[in-house]
Coordinates of C-alpha atoms in Angstrom, one line a residue:
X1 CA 0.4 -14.6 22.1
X2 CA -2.1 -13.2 19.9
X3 CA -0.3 -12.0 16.3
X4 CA 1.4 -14.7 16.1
X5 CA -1.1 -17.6 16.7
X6 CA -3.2 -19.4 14.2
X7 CA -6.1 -19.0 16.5
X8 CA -6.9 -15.7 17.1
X9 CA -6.8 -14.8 13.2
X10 CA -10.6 -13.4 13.1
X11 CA -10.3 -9.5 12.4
X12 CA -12.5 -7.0 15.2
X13 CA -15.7 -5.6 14.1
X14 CA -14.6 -2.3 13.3
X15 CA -13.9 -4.0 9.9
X16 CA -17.7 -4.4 9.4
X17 CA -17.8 -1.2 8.1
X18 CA -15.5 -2.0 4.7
X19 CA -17.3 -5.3 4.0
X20 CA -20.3 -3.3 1.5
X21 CA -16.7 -2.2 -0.6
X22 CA -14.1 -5.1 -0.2
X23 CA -16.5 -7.9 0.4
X24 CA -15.0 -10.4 2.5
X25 CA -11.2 -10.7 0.8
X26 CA -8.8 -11.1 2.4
X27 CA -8.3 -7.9 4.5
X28 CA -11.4 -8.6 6.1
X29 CA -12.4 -12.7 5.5
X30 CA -12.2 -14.9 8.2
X31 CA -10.4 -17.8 9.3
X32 CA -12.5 -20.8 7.2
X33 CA -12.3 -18.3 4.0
X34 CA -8.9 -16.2 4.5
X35 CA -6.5 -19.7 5.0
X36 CA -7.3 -21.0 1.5
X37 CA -7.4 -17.0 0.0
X38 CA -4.3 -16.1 1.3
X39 CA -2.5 -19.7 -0.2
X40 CA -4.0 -18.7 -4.0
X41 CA -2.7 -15.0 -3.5
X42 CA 0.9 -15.5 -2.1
X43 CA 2.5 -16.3 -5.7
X44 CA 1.1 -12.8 -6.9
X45 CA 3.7 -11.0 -5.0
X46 CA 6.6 -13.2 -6.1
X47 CA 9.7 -11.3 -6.9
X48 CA 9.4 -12.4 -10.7
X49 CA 6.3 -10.4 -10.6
X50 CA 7.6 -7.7 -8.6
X51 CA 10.0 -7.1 -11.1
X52 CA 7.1 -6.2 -13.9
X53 CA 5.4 -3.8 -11.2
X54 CA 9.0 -1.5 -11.2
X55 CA 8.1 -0.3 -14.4
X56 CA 5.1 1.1 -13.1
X57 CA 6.4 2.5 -10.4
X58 CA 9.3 4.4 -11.8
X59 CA 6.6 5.5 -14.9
X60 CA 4.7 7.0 -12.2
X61 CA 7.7 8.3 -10.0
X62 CA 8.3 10.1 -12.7
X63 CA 5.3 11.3 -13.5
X64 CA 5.1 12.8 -9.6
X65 CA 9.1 14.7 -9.8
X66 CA 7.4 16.3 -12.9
X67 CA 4.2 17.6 -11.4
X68 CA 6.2 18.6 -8.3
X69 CA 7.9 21.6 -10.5
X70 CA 5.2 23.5 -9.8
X71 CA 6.1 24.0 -6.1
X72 CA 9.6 24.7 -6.8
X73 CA 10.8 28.0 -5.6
X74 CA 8.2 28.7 -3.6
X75 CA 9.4 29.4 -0.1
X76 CA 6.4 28.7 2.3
X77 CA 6.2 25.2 1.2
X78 CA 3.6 22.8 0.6
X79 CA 1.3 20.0 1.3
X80 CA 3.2 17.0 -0.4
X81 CA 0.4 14.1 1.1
X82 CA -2.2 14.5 -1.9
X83 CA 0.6 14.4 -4.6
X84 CA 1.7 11.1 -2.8
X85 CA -1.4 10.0 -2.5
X86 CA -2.2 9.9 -6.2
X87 CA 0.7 9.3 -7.6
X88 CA 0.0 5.8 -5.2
X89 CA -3.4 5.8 -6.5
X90 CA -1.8 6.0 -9.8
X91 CA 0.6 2.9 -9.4
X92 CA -2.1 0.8 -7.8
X93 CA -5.0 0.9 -10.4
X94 CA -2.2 -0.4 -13.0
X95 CA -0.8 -2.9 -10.6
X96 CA -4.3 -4.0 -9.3
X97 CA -6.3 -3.7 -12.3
X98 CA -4.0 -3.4 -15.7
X99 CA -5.7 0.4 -15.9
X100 CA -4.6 3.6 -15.8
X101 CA -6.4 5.9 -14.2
X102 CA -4.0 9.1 -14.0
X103 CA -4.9 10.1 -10.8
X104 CA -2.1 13.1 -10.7
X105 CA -3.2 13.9 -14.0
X106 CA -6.5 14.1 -13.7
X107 CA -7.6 13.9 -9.8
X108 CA -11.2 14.9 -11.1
X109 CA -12.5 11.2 -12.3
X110 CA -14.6 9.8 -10.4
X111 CA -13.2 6.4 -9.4
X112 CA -10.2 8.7 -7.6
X113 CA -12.9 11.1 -5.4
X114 CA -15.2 7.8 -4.7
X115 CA -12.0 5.8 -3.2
X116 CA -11.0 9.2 -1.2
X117 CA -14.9 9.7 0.1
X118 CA -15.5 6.0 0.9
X119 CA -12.6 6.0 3.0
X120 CA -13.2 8.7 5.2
X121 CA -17.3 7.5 5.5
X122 CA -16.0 4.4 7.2
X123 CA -13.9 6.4 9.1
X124 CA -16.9 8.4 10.4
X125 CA -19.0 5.4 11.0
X126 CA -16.1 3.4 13.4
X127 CA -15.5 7.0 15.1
X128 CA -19.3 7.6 15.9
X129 CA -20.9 4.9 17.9
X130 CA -24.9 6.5 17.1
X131 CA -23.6 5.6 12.9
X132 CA -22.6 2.2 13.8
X133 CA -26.4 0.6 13.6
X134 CA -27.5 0.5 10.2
X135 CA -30.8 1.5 10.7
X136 CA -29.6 4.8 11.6
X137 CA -26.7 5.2 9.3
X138 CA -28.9 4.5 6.5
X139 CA -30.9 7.4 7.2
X140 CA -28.4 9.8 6.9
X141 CA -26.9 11.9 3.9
X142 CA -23.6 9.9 4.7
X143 CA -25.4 6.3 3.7
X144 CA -26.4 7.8 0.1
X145 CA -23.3 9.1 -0.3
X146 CA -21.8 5.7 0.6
X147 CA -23.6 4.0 -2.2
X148 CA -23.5 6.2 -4.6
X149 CA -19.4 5.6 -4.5
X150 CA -20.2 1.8 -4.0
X151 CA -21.5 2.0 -7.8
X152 CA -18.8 3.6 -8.9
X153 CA -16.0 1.8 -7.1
X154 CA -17.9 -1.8 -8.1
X155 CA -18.9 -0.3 -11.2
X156 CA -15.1 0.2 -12.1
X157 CA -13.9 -3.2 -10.5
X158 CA -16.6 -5.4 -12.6
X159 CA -15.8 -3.4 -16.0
X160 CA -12.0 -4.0 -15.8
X161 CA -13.1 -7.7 -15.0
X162 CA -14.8 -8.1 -17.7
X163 CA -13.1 -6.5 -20.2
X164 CA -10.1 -8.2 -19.2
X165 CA -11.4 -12.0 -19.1
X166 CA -12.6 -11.1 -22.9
X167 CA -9.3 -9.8 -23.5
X168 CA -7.6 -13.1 -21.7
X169 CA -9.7 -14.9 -23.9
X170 CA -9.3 -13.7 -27.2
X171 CA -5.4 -14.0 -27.2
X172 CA -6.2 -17.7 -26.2
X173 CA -7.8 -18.1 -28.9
X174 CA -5.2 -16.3 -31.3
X175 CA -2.8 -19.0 -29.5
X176 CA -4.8 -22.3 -30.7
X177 CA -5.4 -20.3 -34.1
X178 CA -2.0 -20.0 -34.7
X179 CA -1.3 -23.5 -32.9
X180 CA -3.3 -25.3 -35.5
X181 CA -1.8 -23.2 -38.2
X182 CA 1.7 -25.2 -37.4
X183 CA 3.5 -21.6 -37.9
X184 CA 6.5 -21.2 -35.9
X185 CA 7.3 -18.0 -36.7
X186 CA 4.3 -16.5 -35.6
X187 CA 4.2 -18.6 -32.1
X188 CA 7.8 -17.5 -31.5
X189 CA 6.5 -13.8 -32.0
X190 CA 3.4 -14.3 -30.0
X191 CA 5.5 -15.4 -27.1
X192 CA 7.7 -12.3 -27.3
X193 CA 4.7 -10.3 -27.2
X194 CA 3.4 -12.3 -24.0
X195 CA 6.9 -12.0 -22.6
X196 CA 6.5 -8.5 -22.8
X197 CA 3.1 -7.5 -21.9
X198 CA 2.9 -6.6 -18.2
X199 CA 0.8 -9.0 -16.1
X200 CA -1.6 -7.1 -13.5
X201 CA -2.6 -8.9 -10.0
X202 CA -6.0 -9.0 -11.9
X203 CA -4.4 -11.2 -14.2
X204 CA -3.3 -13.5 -11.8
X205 CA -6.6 -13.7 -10.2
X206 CA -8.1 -14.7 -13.2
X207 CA -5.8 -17.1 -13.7
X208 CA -6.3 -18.6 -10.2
X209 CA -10.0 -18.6 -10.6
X210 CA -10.1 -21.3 -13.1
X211 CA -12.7 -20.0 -15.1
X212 CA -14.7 -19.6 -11.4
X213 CA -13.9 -22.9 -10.1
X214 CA -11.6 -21.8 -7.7
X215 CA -12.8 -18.2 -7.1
X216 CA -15.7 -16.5 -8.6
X217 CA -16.0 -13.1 -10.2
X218 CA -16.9 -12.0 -6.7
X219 CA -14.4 -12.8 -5.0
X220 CA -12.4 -11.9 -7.9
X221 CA -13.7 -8.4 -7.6
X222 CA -13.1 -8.7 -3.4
X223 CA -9.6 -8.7 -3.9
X224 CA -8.6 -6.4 -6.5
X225 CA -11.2 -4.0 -4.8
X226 CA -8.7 -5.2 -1.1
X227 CA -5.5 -4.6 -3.4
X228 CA -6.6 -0.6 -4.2
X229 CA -8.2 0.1 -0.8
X230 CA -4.9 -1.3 1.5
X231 CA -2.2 -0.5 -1.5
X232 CA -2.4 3.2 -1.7
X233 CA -3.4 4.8 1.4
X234 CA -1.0 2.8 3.6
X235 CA 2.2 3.4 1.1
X236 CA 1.4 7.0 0.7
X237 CA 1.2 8.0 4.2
X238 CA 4.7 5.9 4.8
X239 CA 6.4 7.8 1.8
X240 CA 5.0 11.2 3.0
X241 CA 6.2 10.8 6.6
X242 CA 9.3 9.4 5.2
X243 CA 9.8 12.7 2.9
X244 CA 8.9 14.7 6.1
X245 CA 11.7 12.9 8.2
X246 CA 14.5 13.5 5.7
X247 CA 13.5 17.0 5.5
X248 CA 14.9 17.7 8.8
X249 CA 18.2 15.8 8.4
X250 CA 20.1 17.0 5.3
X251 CA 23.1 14.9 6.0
X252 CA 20.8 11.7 6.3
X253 CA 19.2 12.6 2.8
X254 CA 22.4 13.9 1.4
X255 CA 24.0 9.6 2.7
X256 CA 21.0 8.4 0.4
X257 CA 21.7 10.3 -2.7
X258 CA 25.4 8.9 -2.3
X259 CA 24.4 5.4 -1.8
X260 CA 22.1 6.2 -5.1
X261 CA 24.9 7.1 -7.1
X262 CA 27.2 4.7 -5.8
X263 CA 24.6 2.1 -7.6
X264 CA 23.9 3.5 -10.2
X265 CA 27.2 4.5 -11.3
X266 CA 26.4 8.5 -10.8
X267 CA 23.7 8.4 -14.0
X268 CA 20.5 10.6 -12.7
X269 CA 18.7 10.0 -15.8
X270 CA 17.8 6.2 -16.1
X271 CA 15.6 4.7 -13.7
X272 CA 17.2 1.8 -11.1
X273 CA 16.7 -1.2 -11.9
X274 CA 15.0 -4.0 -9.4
X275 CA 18.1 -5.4 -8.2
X276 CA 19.7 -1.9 -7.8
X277 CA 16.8 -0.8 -5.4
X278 CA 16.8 -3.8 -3.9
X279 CA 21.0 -2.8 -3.2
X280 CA 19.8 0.4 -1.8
X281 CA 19.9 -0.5 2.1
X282 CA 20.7 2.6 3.7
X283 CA 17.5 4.3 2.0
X284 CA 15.6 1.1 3.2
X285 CA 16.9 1.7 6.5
X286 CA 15.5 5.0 6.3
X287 CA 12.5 3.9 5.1
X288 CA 12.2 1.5 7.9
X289 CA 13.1 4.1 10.3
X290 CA 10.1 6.1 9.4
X291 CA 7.9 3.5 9.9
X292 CA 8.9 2.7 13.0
X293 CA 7.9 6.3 14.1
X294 CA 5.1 6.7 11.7
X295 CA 3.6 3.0 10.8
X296 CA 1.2 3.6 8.2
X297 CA -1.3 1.0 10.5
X298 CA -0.6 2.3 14.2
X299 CA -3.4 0.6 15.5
X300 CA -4.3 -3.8 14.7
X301 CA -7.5 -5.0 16.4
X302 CA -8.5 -8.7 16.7
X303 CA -12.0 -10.6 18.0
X304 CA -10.3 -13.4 20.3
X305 CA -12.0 -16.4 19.5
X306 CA -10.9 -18.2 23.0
X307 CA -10.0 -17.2 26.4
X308 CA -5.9 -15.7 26.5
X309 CA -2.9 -16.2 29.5
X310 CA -0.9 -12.8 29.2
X311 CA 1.5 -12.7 32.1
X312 CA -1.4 -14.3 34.7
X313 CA -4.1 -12.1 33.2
X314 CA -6.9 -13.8 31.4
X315 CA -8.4 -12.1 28.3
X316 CA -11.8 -13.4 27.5
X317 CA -13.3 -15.1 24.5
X318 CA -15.2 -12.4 22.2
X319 CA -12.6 -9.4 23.8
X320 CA -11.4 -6.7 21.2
X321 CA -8.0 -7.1 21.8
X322 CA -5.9 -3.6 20.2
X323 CA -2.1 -3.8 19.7
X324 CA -1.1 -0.3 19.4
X325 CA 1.4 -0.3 16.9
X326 CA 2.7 3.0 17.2
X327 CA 3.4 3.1 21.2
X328 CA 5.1 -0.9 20.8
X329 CA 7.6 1.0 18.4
X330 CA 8.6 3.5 21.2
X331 CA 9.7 0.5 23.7
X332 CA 12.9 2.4 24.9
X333 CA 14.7 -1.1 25.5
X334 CA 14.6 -1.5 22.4
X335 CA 15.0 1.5 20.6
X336 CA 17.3 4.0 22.4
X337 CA 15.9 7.6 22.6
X338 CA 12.5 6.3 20.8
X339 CA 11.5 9.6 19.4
X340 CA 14.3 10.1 17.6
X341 CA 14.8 9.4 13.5
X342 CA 17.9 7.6 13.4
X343 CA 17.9 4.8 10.5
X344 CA 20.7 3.3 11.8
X345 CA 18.6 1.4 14.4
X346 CA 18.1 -1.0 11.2
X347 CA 21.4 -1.4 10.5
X348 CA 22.3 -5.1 10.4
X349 CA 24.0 -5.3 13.1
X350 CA 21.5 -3.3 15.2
X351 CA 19.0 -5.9 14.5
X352 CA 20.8 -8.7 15.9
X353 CA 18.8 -10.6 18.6
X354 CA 15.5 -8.2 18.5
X355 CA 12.5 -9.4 18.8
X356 CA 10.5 -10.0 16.1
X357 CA 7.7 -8.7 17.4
X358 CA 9.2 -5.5 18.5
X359 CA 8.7 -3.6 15.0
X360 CA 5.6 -5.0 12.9
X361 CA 4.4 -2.2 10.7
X362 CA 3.4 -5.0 8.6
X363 CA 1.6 -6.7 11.7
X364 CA 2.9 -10.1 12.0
X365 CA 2.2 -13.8 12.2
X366 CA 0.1 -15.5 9.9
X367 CA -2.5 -12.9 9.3
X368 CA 0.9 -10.3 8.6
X369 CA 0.9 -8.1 5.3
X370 CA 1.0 -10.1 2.0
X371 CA 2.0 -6.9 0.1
X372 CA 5.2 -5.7 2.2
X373 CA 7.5 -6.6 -0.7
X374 CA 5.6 -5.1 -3.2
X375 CA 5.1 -1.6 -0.6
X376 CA 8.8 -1.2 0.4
X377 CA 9.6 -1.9 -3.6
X378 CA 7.3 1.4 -4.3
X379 CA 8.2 3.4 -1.5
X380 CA 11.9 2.9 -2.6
X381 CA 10.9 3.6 -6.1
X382 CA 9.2 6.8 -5.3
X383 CA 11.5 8.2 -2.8
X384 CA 14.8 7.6 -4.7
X385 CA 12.9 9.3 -7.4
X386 CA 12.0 12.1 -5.6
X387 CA 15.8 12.8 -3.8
X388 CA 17.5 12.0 -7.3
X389 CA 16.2 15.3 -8.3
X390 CA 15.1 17.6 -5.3
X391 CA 16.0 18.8 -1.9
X392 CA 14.0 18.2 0.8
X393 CA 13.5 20.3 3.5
X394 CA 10.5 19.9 6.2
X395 CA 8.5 23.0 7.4
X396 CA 6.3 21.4 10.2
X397 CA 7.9 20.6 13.2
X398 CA 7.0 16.9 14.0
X399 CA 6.5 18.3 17.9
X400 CA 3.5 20.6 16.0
X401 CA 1.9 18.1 14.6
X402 CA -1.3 16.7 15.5
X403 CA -1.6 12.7 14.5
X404 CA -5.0 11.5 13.5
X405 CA -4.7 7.3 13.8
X406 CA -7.6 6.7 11.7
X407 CA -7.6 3.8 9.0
X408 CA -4.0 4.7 8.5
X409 CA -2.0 7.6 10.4
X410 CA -2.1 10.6 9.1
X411 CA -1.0 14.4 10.2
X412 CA -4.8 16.7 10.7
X413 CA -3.6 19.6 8.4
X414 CA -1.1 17.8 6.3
X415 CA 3.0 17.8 6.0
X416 CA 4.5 20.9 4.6
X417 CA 7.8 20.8 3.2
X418 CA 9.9 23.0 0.9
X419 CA 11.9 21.9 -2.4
X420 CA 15.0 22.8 -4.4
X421 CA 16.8 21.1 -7.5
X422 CA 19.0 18.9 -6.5
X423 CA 22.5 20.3 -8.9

């Protein structure tokens, strides 16, 4: 009654506190604004541009199975979330932004602490009702330290902008140089070049805008700035739990790596190609599983704009209304001994007359998540990377763990696991 109307589309005001960083994109816009937003973004996460953003994502996969030598051998584990976490980072500033910021390289720059610090000040200001006010939040150490990351993050977002319109630009005018020179040979080239060059969602934006007709270098900004904030911490808590899950269930992982092979014809040194992951259903299963148990959003909160009929109970106008993601995914008519990791509660015909509603880590309805292609693309990526060429094994005990369900779920001290080459 609420997800999936067109009505009750205006987002709670706990999103208040990420308007000073995204603006009002499409995250946190509402209805008048986000309907015409979301119709000039939807073609940036067509499959044909999918396709282009593999590349990144297997550079940077393997970028991550190299840096994860270092824990090799060692028997008491380790942390694998901030790995994840930037080699997310990593795949979003190119996929955002055309950039590379090499985040697992160098997780010193500035741009990489800012997004990390931002994050967890907004955090602090929905958690404590005395920051919410901005007269008081502005007089504490927290507010400078919000805008000083403000100028870096916008900083960042406007220079990539920039550059890139002048870049956009300039090959135009190559094109109508050439163009006017009548020379085939040279257009034909040019096109292969153009053919080959990656396109970012940047790009796309640009393109939309109509040199600021249709969206201005504001709103431009709004969304790449929406793109890096909701692209890399959601996918890099879902692979980490994921990686956690198959740690405890050998045989599970040890089905994937079959199902790998089987693709890919046994060869563990090229990289799977976009149709290949997209054959890879039993590790999608998996990865389905885990966020069922784990969604990387366990909590969705809406402002109802008119009064609500739930089963005879009437939900005021202005209410907060919460779906708790995380407890919906537990319903034990539909899922059968809830707490348990068992993928094949995805298989085909285990979906069969469900509820749509009954599993929505991507929320659902009109206001659901434009990007889940594009996440389930990278968390495939990544995780096949990682399993093609370690052993997992988890160290925390999910029962041990204490859950945090802040802007996205994460564990309080991390998720420790253990890895081996995989012979």
């Amino acid at each position: 009654r609420i997800l999936g109307s067109q009505k009750h589309i205006e987002k709670s005001h706990d999103y208040e506190f990420l308007k000073p960083w995204l603006g009002t994109g499409l995250l946190t816009s509402s209805g008048k604004k986000w309907h015409p937003r979301r119709k000039i973004l939807t073609p940036a996460f067509h499959f044909k541009i999918l396709d282009d953003f593999v590349d990144i994502f297997q550079e940077q996969s393997a970028v991550l199975v190299k840096r994860l030598e270092a824990e090799l051998g060692k028997e008491q584990g380790f942390n694998c979330f901030p790995y994840v976490t930037l080699c997310a980072l990593d795949v979003v500033c190119e996929t955002a932004m055309g950039r590379q910021v090499n985040a697992q390289c160098n997780s010193d720059s500035d741009y990489v602490k800012a997004v990390y610090q931002i994050g967890s000040i907004v955090q602090n200001r929905q958690q404590k009702i005395w920051l919410q006010p901005d007269f008081i939040f502005k007089l504490t150490q927290d507010y400078k330290n919000h805008q000083k990351c403000l100028g870096i993050l916008h900083e960042f977002s406007n220079r990539v902008i920039h550059e890139r319109k002048e870049e956009i630009r300039r090959q135009k005018q190559q094109l109508n140089d050439k163009n006017n020179n009548n020379n085939a040979d040279d257009l034909l080239s040019q096109e292969e070049l153009g053919r080959k060059k990656r396109l970012a969602f940047l790009d796309l934006l640009i393109e939309a805008s109509q040199d600021g007709t249709v969206l201005s270098h504001e709103d431009i900004r709004e969304e790449v700035d929406t793109f890096m904030f909701e692209g890399h911490d959601t996918t890099s808590a879902a692979i980490s739990w994921i990686l956690l899950l198959l740690g405890t269930e050998p045989a599970i992982q040890d089905r994937i790596v079959e199902e790998i092979d089987q693709i890919m014809g046994g060869d563990r040194e090229r990289f799977p190609t976009m149709q290949e992951l997209n054959e890879m259903k039993y590790l999608e299963a998996c990865i389905k599983e885990g966020l069922r148990l784990y969604p990387s959003v366990p909590l969705i909160a809406r402002r109802l704009t008119e009064d609500v009929d739930i089963d005879g109970y009437v939900l005021p106008a202005g209410t907060t209304a919460m779906i708790v993601v995380y407890q919906l995914h537990r319903n034990p008519d539909v899922f059968p001994n809830p707490d348990k990791f068992n993928p094949d509660h995805f298989l085909p015909e285990n979906c069969r007359g469900r509820h749509p509603y009954a599993y929505i880590p991507f929320s659902a309805g009109p206001r659901n998540c434009i990007g889940q292609k594009f996440a389930v693309l990278e968390e495939k990526s990544i995780i096949s990377a990682v399993l093609r060429n370690y052993r997992v094994e988890a160290i925390d005990r999910r029962e041990n763990l204490t859950l945090l369900g802040e802007l996205i779920l994460r564990p309080k001290n991390g998720l420790r696991i253990r890895i081996s080459r995989r012979t």
